[in-house]
Amino acid sequence: MNLVIFMKEQQLDALLENINYEISLLSNASAFIKQVFSDISWVGFYLCQDNQLILGPFQGKTACTLIPFNKGVCGACATNLKTYCVPDVHQFPSHIACNSATNSELVIPLIIDNSLYGVLDLDSRCFARFQPDDQEELEKLALIIIKHLTRWNLQADFSSSNWYTA
Ligand code: SME
């Protein structure tokens, strides 16, 4: 086991353990990821609401508020329920340029009980910033976030009736 990856998992798990409010949990999860990964210009959540993705807690510059399921890397991730690792966003046909300085992007679906809760989106100014080991690491962190989002004592702000079932 890679000790550095394991430590990030342990740290995030411990950080989220004591947070019982959904908005607070997502906010600190995005802040944690921004702190522990280098060369990340933006990290945050887009959440399923009214058959589209709405901007959730994030770290970085202001971003698009609504993303339809058929637009952008986030929309592709939401529609196909798989991680998208895009080394050059300028080559991705429907990429939404919230920030023109972004050159690569990683988007991970957050699936709870076979429905899409939302996506975890990371942007970088570097081309090909996200390598397979980063993807693996961030997918593990996404599972920890899901574990805490489904904790019995979490006070939810977003109703599960809004989650998207393909
Ligand atoms: N670039 C994304 C939109 C969200 S921003 O990166 C914050 C996309 O194409 O889905």
Coordinates of N, CA, C and O and ligand atoms in Angstrom, one line a residue:
M1 N 0.8 -1.2 0.0 CA 0.0 0.0 0.0 C 0.9 1.3 0.0 O 1.9 1.3 0.7
N2 N 0.4 2.2 -0.8 CA 1.1 3.5 -0.8 C 0.8 4.3 0.4 O -0.4 4.7 0.6
L3 N 1.8 4.5 1.3 CA 1.5 5.2 2.6 C 1.0 6.6 2.5 O 0.1 7.0 3.2
V4 N 1.4 7.3 1.4 CA 1.0 8.7 1.3 C -0.5 8.7 0.9 O -1.3 9.5 1.5
I5 N -0.9 7.8 0.0 CA -2.3 7.8 -0.3 C -3.2 7.4 0.9 O -4.2 8.0 1.2
F6 N -2.7 6.4 1.6 CA -3.4 5.9 2.8 C -3.5 7.1 3.8 O -4.6 7.2 4.4
M7 N -2.5 7.9 4.0 CA -2.6 9.0 4.9 C -3.6 10.0 4.5 O -4.3 10.5 5.4
K8 N -3.7 10.3 3.2 CA -4.8 11.2 2.8 C -6.2 10.7 3.1 O -7.0 11.4 3.5
E9 N -6.3 9.4 2.9 CA -7.6 8.8 3.1 C -7.9 8.9 4.6 O -9.0 9.2 5.0
Q10 N -6.9 8.5 5.5 CA -7.1 8.6 6.9 C -7.5 10.0 7.4 O -8.3 10.2 8.2
Q11 N -6.7 11.0 6.8 CA -7.0 12.4 7.2 C -8.3 12.8 6.8 O -9.0 13.5 7.6
L12 N -8.8 12.5 5.6 CA -10.1 13.0 5.2 C -11.2 12.3 6.0 O -12.1 12.9 6.4
D13 N -11.0 11.0 6.2 CA -12.0 10.3 7.0 C -12.1 10.9 8.4 O -13.2 11.1 8.9
A14 N -11.0 11.2 9.0 CA -11.0 11.8 10.4 C -11.6 13.2 10.3 O -12.4 13.6 11.2
L15 N -11.3 14.0 9.3 CA -11.9 15.3 9.2 C -13.4 15.3 9.1 O -14.1 16.1 9.7
L16 N -13.9 14.3 8.2 CA -15.3 14.3 8.0 C -16.1 13.6 9.1 O -17.3 13.9 9.3
E17 N -15.5 12.8 9.9 CA -16.1 12.1 11.0 C -16.9 13.0 11.9 O -18.0 12.5 12.4
N18 N -16.4 14.1 12.2 CA -17.1 15.0 13.1 C -18.0 16.1 12.5 O -18.4 17.0 13.2
I19 N -18.3 15.9 11.2 CA -19.1 16.9 10.6 C -20.5 16.3 10.3 O -20.5 15.3 9.6
N20 N -21.5 16.9 10.8 CA -22.8 16.2 10.7 C -23.8 17.0 9.7 O -25.0 16.7 9.7
Y21 N -23.3 18.0 9.1 CA -24.1 18.8 8.1 C -23.5 18.7 6.7 O -22.3 18.8 6.5
E22 N -24.4 18.4 5.8 CA -24.0 18.1 4.4 C -23.2 19.2 3.8 O -22.2 18.9 3.2
I23 N -23.7 20.4 3.9 CA -23.0 21.6 3.3 C -21.6 21.7 3.9 O -20.6 22.0 3.2
S24 N -21.5 21.6 5.2 CA -20.2 21.7 5.9 C -19.3 20.6 5.5 O -18.1 20.8 5.2
L25 N -19.8 19.4 5.3 CA -19.0 18.2 5.0 C -18.4 18.4 3.5 O -17.2 18.2 3.3
L26 N -19.3 18.8 2.6 CA -18.8 19.0 1.2 C -17.8 20.2 1.2 O -16.8 20.2 0.4
S27 N -18.1 21.2 2.0 CA -17.2 22.4 1.9 C -15.8 22.0 2.4 O -14.8 22.3 1.8
N28 N -15.7 21.3 3.5 CA -14.4 21.0 4.1 C -13.7 19.9 3.2 O -12.5 19.8 3.1
A29 N -14.5 19.0 2.6 CA -13.9 18.0 1.7 C -13.3 18.7 0.5 O -12.1 18.3 0.1
S30 N -13.9 19.7 0.0 CA -13.3 20.4 -1.2 C -12.0 21.2 -0.7 O -11.0 21.2 -1.4
A31 N -12.1 21.8 0.5 CA -10.9 22.5 1.0 C -9.8 21.5 1.2 O -8.6 21.8 0.9
F32 N -10.1 20.4 1.8 CA -9.0 19.4 2.1 C -8.3 19.0 0.8 O -7.1 18.9 0.7
I33 N -9.1 18.7 -0.2 CA -8.5 18.2 -1.5 C -7.6 19.3 -2.1 O -6.5 19.1 -2.6
K34 N -8.1 20.5 -2.0 CA -7.3 21.7 -2.6 C -6.0 21.8 -1.8 O -5.0 22.1 -2.4
Q35 N -6.1 21.5 -0.5 CA -4.8 21.7 0.3 C -3.8 20.6 0.0 O -2.6 20.9 0.1
V36 N -4.3 19.4 -0.2 CA -3.3 18.3 -0.2 C -2.8 17.9 -1.6 O -1.9 17.1 -1.8
F37 N -3.5 18.4 -2.7 CA -3.0 18.1 -4.0 C -2.4 19.4 -4.6 O -3.0 20.5 -4.4
S38 N -1.3 19.2 -5.3 CA -0.6 20.4 -5.9 C -1.2 20.7 -7.3 O -1.8 19.8 -7.9
D39 N -1.1 21.9 -7.7 CA -1.5 22.3 -9.0 C -3.0 22.1 -9.4 O -3.3 21.7 -10.5
I40 N -3.8 22.3 -8.3 CA -5.3 22.3 -8.6 C -5.8 23.7 -8.5 O -5.6 24.4 -7.5
S41 N -6.4 24.1 -9.6 CA -6.9 25.5 -9.6 C -8.3 25.6 -9.1 O -8.8 26.7 -8.6
W42 N -9.1 24.5 -9.2 CA -10.5 24.5 -8.8 C -10.8 23.1 -8.4 O -10.5 22.1 -9.1
V43 N -11.6 23.0 -7.3 CA -12.1 21.7 -6.9 C -13.4 21.9 -6.2 O -13.6 22.8 -5.4
G44 N -14.4 21.1 -6.6 CA -15.7 21.3 -6.0 C -16.7 20.3 -6.4 O -16.4 19.3 -7.1
F45 N -17.9 20.5 -6.0 CA -19.0 19.5 -6.3 C -20.1 20.2 -7.1 O -20.4 21.4 -7.0
Y46 N -20.6 19.4 -8.1 CA -21.8 19.7 -8.8 C -22.8 18.7 -8.3 O -22.5 17.5 -8.4
L47 N -24.0 19.1 -7.9 CA -25.0 18.2 -7.3 C -26.3 18.1 -8.2 O -26.7 19.1 -8.9
C48 N -26.9 16.9 -8.2 CA -28.1 16.7 -9.1 C -29.3 17.4 -8.5 O -29.6 17.2 -7.3
Q49 N -29.9 18.2 -9.3 CA -31.1 18.9 -8.9 C -31.9 19.2 -10.1 O -31.3 19.8 -11.1
D50 N -33.2 18.8 -10.2 CA -34.0 19.2 -11.3 C -33.4 18.7 -12.6 O -33.4 19.5 -13.6
N51 N -32.9 17.5 -12.7 CA -32.4 16.9 -13.9 C -31.2 17.7 -14.5 O -31.1 17.8 -15.8
Q52 N -30.5 18.4 -13.7 CA -29.2 19.1 -14.1 C -28.3 19.1 -13.0 O -28.6 18.6 -11.9
L53 N -27.1 19.6 -13.2 CA -26.1 19.7 -12.1 C -26.1 21.2 -11.6 O -26.0 22.1 -12.4
I54 N -26.1 21.3 -10.3 CA -26.0 22.7 -9.8 C -24.7 22.8 -9.0 O -24.3 21.8 -8.4
L55 N -24.2 24.0 -9.0 CA -22.9 24.3 -8.3 C -23.1 24.0 -6.8 O -24.0 24.6 -6.2
G56 N -22.2 23.3 -6.2 CA -22.2 23.0 -4.8 C -20.9 23.7 -4.2 O -20.3 24.5 -4.8
P57 N -20.6 23.3 -3.0 CA -19.4 23.8 -2.3 C -18.1 23.6 -3.1 O -18.0 22.5 -3.7
F58 N -17.3 24.6 -3.2 CA -16.0 24.5 -4.0 C -15.0 25.4 -3.4 O -15.2 26.2 -2.6
Q59 N -13.8 25.2 -4.0 CA -12.6 26.1 -3.7 C -12.1 26.5 -5.0 O -11.8 25.7 -5.9
G60 N -11.9 27.8 -5.2 CA -11.4 28.3 -6.5 C -12.2 29.5 -6.9 O -13.0 30.1 -6.1
K61 N -12.0 29.9 -8.2 CA -12.7 31.1 -8.7 C -14.1 30.7 -9.0 O -14.5 29.6 -9.1
T62 N -14.9 31.8 -9.2 CA -16.3 31.6 -9.4 C -16.5 30.7 -10.6 O -15.7 30.7 -11.6
A63 N -17.6 29.9 -10.6 CA -17.8 28.9 -11.6 C -19.2 28.9 -12.2 O -20.1 29.6 -11.6
C64 N -19.5 28.2 -13.3 CA -20.9 28.1 -13.8 C -21.8 27.5 -12.8 O -21.4 26.6 -12.1
T65 N -23.0 28.0 -12.7 CA -23.9 27.6 -11.7 C -24.7 26.4 -12.1 O -25.0 25.5 -11.2
L66 N -25.1 26.3 -13.3 CA -25.9 25.1 -13.8 C -25.2 24.4 -15.0 O -24.7 25.1 -15.9
I67 N -25.2 23.1 -14.9 CA -24.6 22.3 -16.0 C -25.6 21.3 -16.5 O -26.0 20.4 -15.7
P68 N -26.2 21.4 -17.7 CA -27.1 20.3 -18.2 C -26.3 19.0 -18.3 O -25.1 19.0 -18.5
F69 N -27.1 17.9 -18.2 CA -26.4 16.6 -18.3 C -25.7 16.3 -19.6 O -24.9 15.5 -19.7
N70 N -26.1 17.1 -20.7 CA -25.5 16.8 -22.0 C -24.4 17.8 -22.3 O -24.0 17.9 -23.5
K71 N -23.9 18.5 -21.3 CA -22.8 19.5 -21.6 C -21.6 19.3 -20.7 O -21.8 19.0 -19.5
G72 N -20.5 19.5 -21.3 CA -19.3 19.6 -20.5 C -18.7 18.2 -20.0 O -19.4 17.2 -20.2
V73 N -17.6 18.3 -19.4 CA -17.0 17.0 -18.8 C -17.9 16.5 -17.7 O -18.1 15.3 -17.5
C74 N -18.4 17.5 -16.9 CA -19.3 17.1 -15.8 C -20.5 16.4 -16.3 O -21.0 15.4 -15.7
G75 N -21.1 17.0 -17.3 CA -22.3 16.4 -17.9 C -22.1 15.0 -18.4 O -22.9 14.1 -18.2
A76 N -20.9 14.8 -19.1 CA -20.6 13.5 -19.6 C -20.4 12.5 -18.5 O -20.9 11.3 -18.5
C77 N -19.8 12.9 -17.4 CA -19.6 12.0 -16.2 C -20.9 11.7 -15.6 O -21.2 10.5 -15.3
A78 N -21.8 12.7 -15.5 CA -23.1 12.4 -14.9 C -24.0 11.5 -15.8 O -24.7 10.6 -15.3
T79 N -23.9 11.6 -17.1 CA -24.7 10.8 -18.0 C -24.1 9.4 -18.1 O -24.9 8.4 -18.1
N80 N -22.8 9.2 -18.1 CA -22.2 7.9 -18.3 C -21.8 7.2 -17.0 O -21.3 6.1 -17.0
L81 N -21.9 8.0 -15.9 CA -21.6 7.4 -14.6 C -20.2 6.8 -14.5 O -20.1 5.7 -14.0
K82 N -19.3 7.5 -15.1 CA -17.9 7.0 -15.0 C -16.9 8.2 -14.9 O -17.3 9.3 -15.3
T83 N -15.8 7.9 -14.4 CA -14.8 9.0 -14.2 C -14.3 9.5 -15.5 O -14.0 8.7 -16.4
Y84 N -14.2 10.8 -15.7 CA -13.6 11.4 -16.9 C -12.3 12.0 -16.5 O -12.2 13.0 -15.7
C85 N -11.2 11.6 -17.1 CA -9.9 12.2 -16.9 C -9.5 12.8 -18.3 O -9.3 12.1 -19.3
V86 N -9.5 14.1 -18.3 CA -9.2 14.8 -19.6 C -7.9 15.5 -19.6 O -7.8 16.6 -18.9
P87 N -6.9 15.1 -20.3 CA -5.6 15.7 -20.2 C -5.5 17.1 -20.9 O -4.7 17.9 -20.5
D88 N -6.4 17.3 -21.9 CA -6.4 18.6 -22.6 C -7.9 18.9 -22.8 O -8.5 18.4 -23.7
V89 N -8.4 19.8 -22.0 CA -9.9 20.1 -22.1 C -10.2 20.8 -23.4 O -11.4 20.7 -23.9
H90 N -9.2 21.4 -24.1 CA -9.5 22.1 -25.3 C -9.8 21.1 -26.5 O -10.4 21.4 -27.5
Q91 N -9.5 19.8 -26.2 CA -9.8 18.7 -27.2 C -11.2 18.0 -26.8 O -11.6 17.1 -27.5
F92 N -11.8 18.4 -25.7 CA -13.0 17.8 -25.3 C -14.2 18.6 -25.9 O -14.4 19.8 -25.5
P93 N -14.9 18.1 -26.9 CA -15.9 18.9 -27.7 C -16.8 19.8 -26.8 O -17.0 21.0 -27.2
S94 N -17.5 19.3 -25.8 CA -18.5 20.1 -25.1 C -17.9 20.7 -23.8 O -18.7 21.2 -23.0
H95 N -16.6 20.8 -23.7 CA -16.1 21.3 -22.5 C -16.6 22.7 -22.2 O -16.7 23.6 -23.1
I96 N -16.9 23.0 -20.9 CA -17.4 24.3 -20.5 C -16.3 25.0 -19.9 O -15.7 24.6 -18.8
A97 N -15.9 26.1 -20.5 CA -14.7 26.9 -20.0 C -15.1 27.9 -18.9 O -15.3 29.1 -19.2
C98 N -15.3 27.4 -17.7 CA -15.7 28.4 -16.6 C -14.5 29.3 -16.4 O -14.7 30.5 -16.1
N99 N -13.3 28.7 -16.6 CA -12.1 29.5 -16.4 C -11.2 29.2 -17.6 O -10.8 28.0 -17.8
S100 N -10.8 30.2 -18.4 CA -10.0 29.9 -19.6 C -8.6 29.4 -19.3 O -7.9 28.9 -20.2
A101 N -8.2 29.5 -18.0 CA -6.9 29.1 -17.7 C -6.8 27.6 -17.4 O -5.7 27.0 -17.3
T102 N -8.0 26.9 -17.4 CA -8.0 25.5 -17.2 C -7.5 24.7 -18.4 O -7.9 25.0 -19.5
N103 N -6.6 23.7 -18.1 CA -6.1 22.9 -19.3 C -6.4 21.4 -19.1 O -6.4 20.7 -20.1
S104 N -6.5 20.9 -17.9 CA -6.9 19.5 -17.7 C -7.9 19.4 -16.6 O -8.1 20.3 -15.7
E105 N -8.6 18.3 -16.6 CA -9.8 18.2 -15.7 C -10.0 16.7 -15.3 O -9.8 15.8 -16.1
L106 N -10.5 16.5 -14.1 CA -10.9 15.1 -13.6 C -12.2 15.2 -13.0 O -12.4 16.1 -12.1
V107 N -13.2 14.4 -13.4 CA -14.5 14.5 -12.8 C -14.9 13.0 -12.4 O -14.9 12.1 -13.2
I108 N -15.3 12.9 -11.2 CA -15.6 11.6 -10.6 C -17.1 11.6 -10.2 O -17.6 12.5 -9.5
P109 N -17.9 10.5 -10.6 CA -19.3 10.5 -10.2 C -19.4 10.0 -8.8 O -18.6 9.2 -8.3
L110 N -20.4 10.6 -8.1 CA -20.7 10.2 -6.7 C -22.0 9.5 -6.7 O -23.1 10.1 -6.8
I111 N -21.9 8.2 -6.7 CA -23.1 7.3 -6.8 C -23.5 6.7 -5.5 O -22.6 6.1 -4.8
I112 N -24.7 7.0 -5.1 CA -25.3 6.4 -3.8 C -26.5 5.6 -4.2 O -27.5 6.1 -4.8
D113 N -26.5 4.4 -3.7 CA -27.7 3.5 -4.0 C -28.1 3.5 -5.4 O -29.3 3.7 -5.8
N114 N -27.2 3.3 -6.3 CA -27.4 3.3 -7.8 C -28.0 4.6 -8.4 O -28.5 4.5 -9.5
S115 N -27.9 5.7 -7.6 CA -28.4 6.9 -8.2 C -27.2 7.9 -8.1 O -26.3 7.8 -7.2
L116 N -27.2 8.9 -9.0 CA -26.2 9.9 -9.0 C -26.5 11.0 -8.1 O -27.5 11.8 -8.3
Y117 N -25.7 11.2 -7.0 CA -25.8 12.3 -6.1 C -25.3 13.6 -6.7 O -25.8 14.6 -6.5
G118 N -24.1 13.4 -7.3 CA -23.4 14.6 -7.9 C -22.1 14.2 -8.4 O -21.8 13.0 -8.6
V119 N -21.2 15.1 -8.8 CA -19.9 14.8 -9.2 C -18.9 15.6 -8.4 O -19.2 16.7 -8.0
L120 N -17.7 15.1 -8.3 CA -16.5 15.8 -7.8 C -15.7 16.2 -9.0 O -15.3 15.4 -9.8
D121 N -15.4 17.5 -9.1 CA -14.8 18.1 -10.3 C -13.5 18.8 -9.9 O -13.4 19.5 -8.9
L122 N -12.4 18.4 -10.6 CA -11.1 19.1 -10.3 C -10.5 19.7 -11.6 O -10.6 19.0 -12.6
D123 N -10.0 20.9 -11.5 CA -9.4 21.5 -12.7 C -8.0 21.9 -12.4 O -7.6 22.1 -11.2
S124 N -7.2 21.9 -13.4 CA -5.8 22.3 -13.3 C -5.3 23.2 -14.4 O -5.8 23.0 -15.6
R125 N -4.4 24.1 -14.2 CA -3.8 24.9 -15.3 C -2.8 24.1 -16.0 O -2.4 24.4 -17.1
C126 N -2.3 23.0 -15.5 CA -1.3 22.1 -16.1 C -2.0 21.2 -17.1 O -3.1 20.7 -16.8
F127 N -1.4 20.9 -18.2 CA -1.9 19.9 -19.1 C -1.6 18.5 -18.5 O -0.6 18.4 -17.8
A128 N -2.5 17.6 -18.6 CA -2.3 16.2 -18.1 C -1.9 16.2 -16.7 O -1.1 15.4 -16.3
R129 N -2.5 17.0 -15.9 CA -2.2 17.1 -14.5 C -2.6 15.8 -13.7 O -1.9 15.3 -12.8
F130 N -3.7 15.2 -14.2 CA -4.2 14.0 -13.5 C -3.7 12.7 -14.1 O -4.1 12.4 -15.2
Q131 N -2.9 12.0 -13.4 CA -2.4 10.7 -13.9 C -3.2 9.6 -13.3 O -3.9 9.8 -12.3
P132 N -3.0 8.3 -13.7 CA -3.8 7.2 -13.2 C -3.7 7.1 -11.7 O -4.7 6.8 -11.0
D133 N -2.5 7.4 -11.1 CA -2.4 7.2 -9.6 C -3.2 8.3 -8.9 O -3.8 8.1 -7.9
D134 N -3.3 9.5 -9.6 CA -4.1 10.6 -9.0 C -5.6 10.2 -9.0 O -6.4 10.4 -8.1
Q135 N -6.0 9.7 -10.2 CA -7.4 9.2 -10.4 C -7.7 8.2 -9.3 O -8.8 8.3 -8.7
E136 N -6.9 7.2 -9.1 CA -7.1 6.1 -8.2 C -7.3 6.7 -6.8 O -8.2 6.4 -6.0
E137 N -6.4 7.6 -6.4 CA -6.4 8.2 -5.1 C -7.6 9.1 -4.9 O -8.3 9.0 -3.9
L138 N -8.0 9.9 -5.9 CA -9.2 10.7 -5.7 C -10.5 9.9 -5.8 O -11.4 10.3 -5.1
E139 N -10.5 8.8 -6.5 CA -11.7 7.9 -6.4 C -11.8 7.3 -5.0 O -12.9 7.1 -4.5
K140 N -10.7 7.0 -4.4 CA -10.8 6.5 -3.0 C -11.3 7.6 -2.1 O -12.1 7.3 -1.2
L141 N -10.8 8.8 -2.3 CA -11.3 9.9 -1.4 C -12.8 10.2 -1.7 O -13.6 10.4 -0.7
A142 N -13.2 10.0 -2.9 CA -14.7 10.2 -3.2 C -15.5 9.1 -2.5 O -16.6 9.4 -2.0
L143 N -15.0 7.9 -2.3 CA -15.7 6.8 -1.6 C -15.8 7.2 -0.1 O -16.8 6.9 0.5
I144 N -14.8 7.9 0.4 CA -14.8 8.3 1.8 C -15.9 9.4 2.0 O -16.7 9.4 2.9
I145 N -16.0 10.3 1.0 CA -17.0 11.3 1.1 C -18.4 10.7 1.0 O -19.3 11.0 1.8
I146 N -18.6 9.7 0.1 CA -19.9 9.0 0.1 C -20.2 8.3 1.4 O -21.3 8.3 1.9
K147 N -19.2 7.7 2.0 CA -19.4 7.0 3.2 C -20.0 8.0 4.3 O -20.9 7.6 5.0
H148 N -19.4 9.2 4.3 CA -19.9 10.1 5.3 C -21.2 10.8 4.9 O -22.0 11.1 5.8
L149 N -21.5 10.9 3.6 CA -22.8 11.5 3.1 C -23.9 10.5 3.5 O -25.1 10.9 3.6
T150 N -23.6 9.2 3.6 CA -24.6 8.3 3.9 C -24.7 7.8 5.4 O -25.3 6.9 5.8
R151 N -23.9 8.6 6.2 CA -23.9 8.3 7.6 C -25.3 8.6 8.3 O -25.9 9.5 7.9
W152 N -25.7 7.7 9.2 CA -27.0 7.8 9.8 C -27.3 9.2 10.4 O -28.4 9.7 10.3
N153 N -26.3 9.8 11.0 CA -26.6 11.1 11.7 C -26.2 12.3 10.8 O -26.1 13.4 11.4
L154 N -26.1 12.2 9.5 CA -25.8 13.4 8.7 C -27.1 14.1 8.5 O -28.1 13.5 8.1
Q155 N -27.1 15.4 8.7 CA -28.3 16.3 8.4 C -28.2 16.7 6.9 O -27.3 17.5 6.6
A156 N -29.1 16.2 6.1 CA -29.0 16.5 4.7 C -29.7 17.8 4.3 O -30.7 18.1 4.8
D157 N -29.1 18.5 3.3 CA -29.7 19.7 2.8 C -30.3 19.3 1.4 O -31.2 20.0 1.0
F158 N -29.7 18.3 0.7 CA -30.2 18.0 -0.6 C -31.0 16.7 -0.6 O -30.5 15.7 -0.1
S159 N -32.3 16.7 -1.0 CA -33.1 15.6 -1.0 C -32.7 14.5 -2.0 O -32.4 14.8 -3.1
S160 N -32.8 13.3 -1.5 CA -32.4 12.2 -2.4 C -33.4 12.0 -3.6 O -33.1 11.4 -4.6
S161 N -34.6 12.7 -3.5 CA -35.5 12.6 -4.6 C -35.0 13.4 -5.8 O -35.5 13.2 -6.9
N162 N -33.9 14.2 -5.6 CA -33.3 14.9 -6.7 C -32.2 14.1 -7.4 O -31.7 14.5 -8.4
W163 N -31.8 13.0 -6.8 CA -30.7 12.3 -7.4 C -31.1 11.7 -8.7 O -32.3 11.4 -9.0
Y164 N -30.1 11.5 -9.6 CA -30.4 11.0 -10.9 C -30.2 9.5 -11.1 O -29.2 9.0 -10.7
T165 N -31.2 8.9 -11.6 CA -31.1 7.4 -11.8 C -31.1 7.2 -13.3 O -32.1 7.6 -14.0
A166 N -30.1 6.6 -13.8 CA -30.0 6.5 -15.3 C -31.0 5.5 -15.8 O -31.4 4.6 -15.1
Ligands
SME1 N1 -15.2 22.5 -17.0 C1 -16.4 21.8 -16.5 C2 -17.4 22.8 -15.9 C3 -17.2 23.1 -14.5 S1 -15.8 24.0 -14.1 O1 -14.6 23.3 -14.6 C4 -15.7 24.4 -12.6 C5 -17.1 21.0 -17.6 O2 -16.7 21.1 -18.8 O3 -18.0 20.2 -17.2

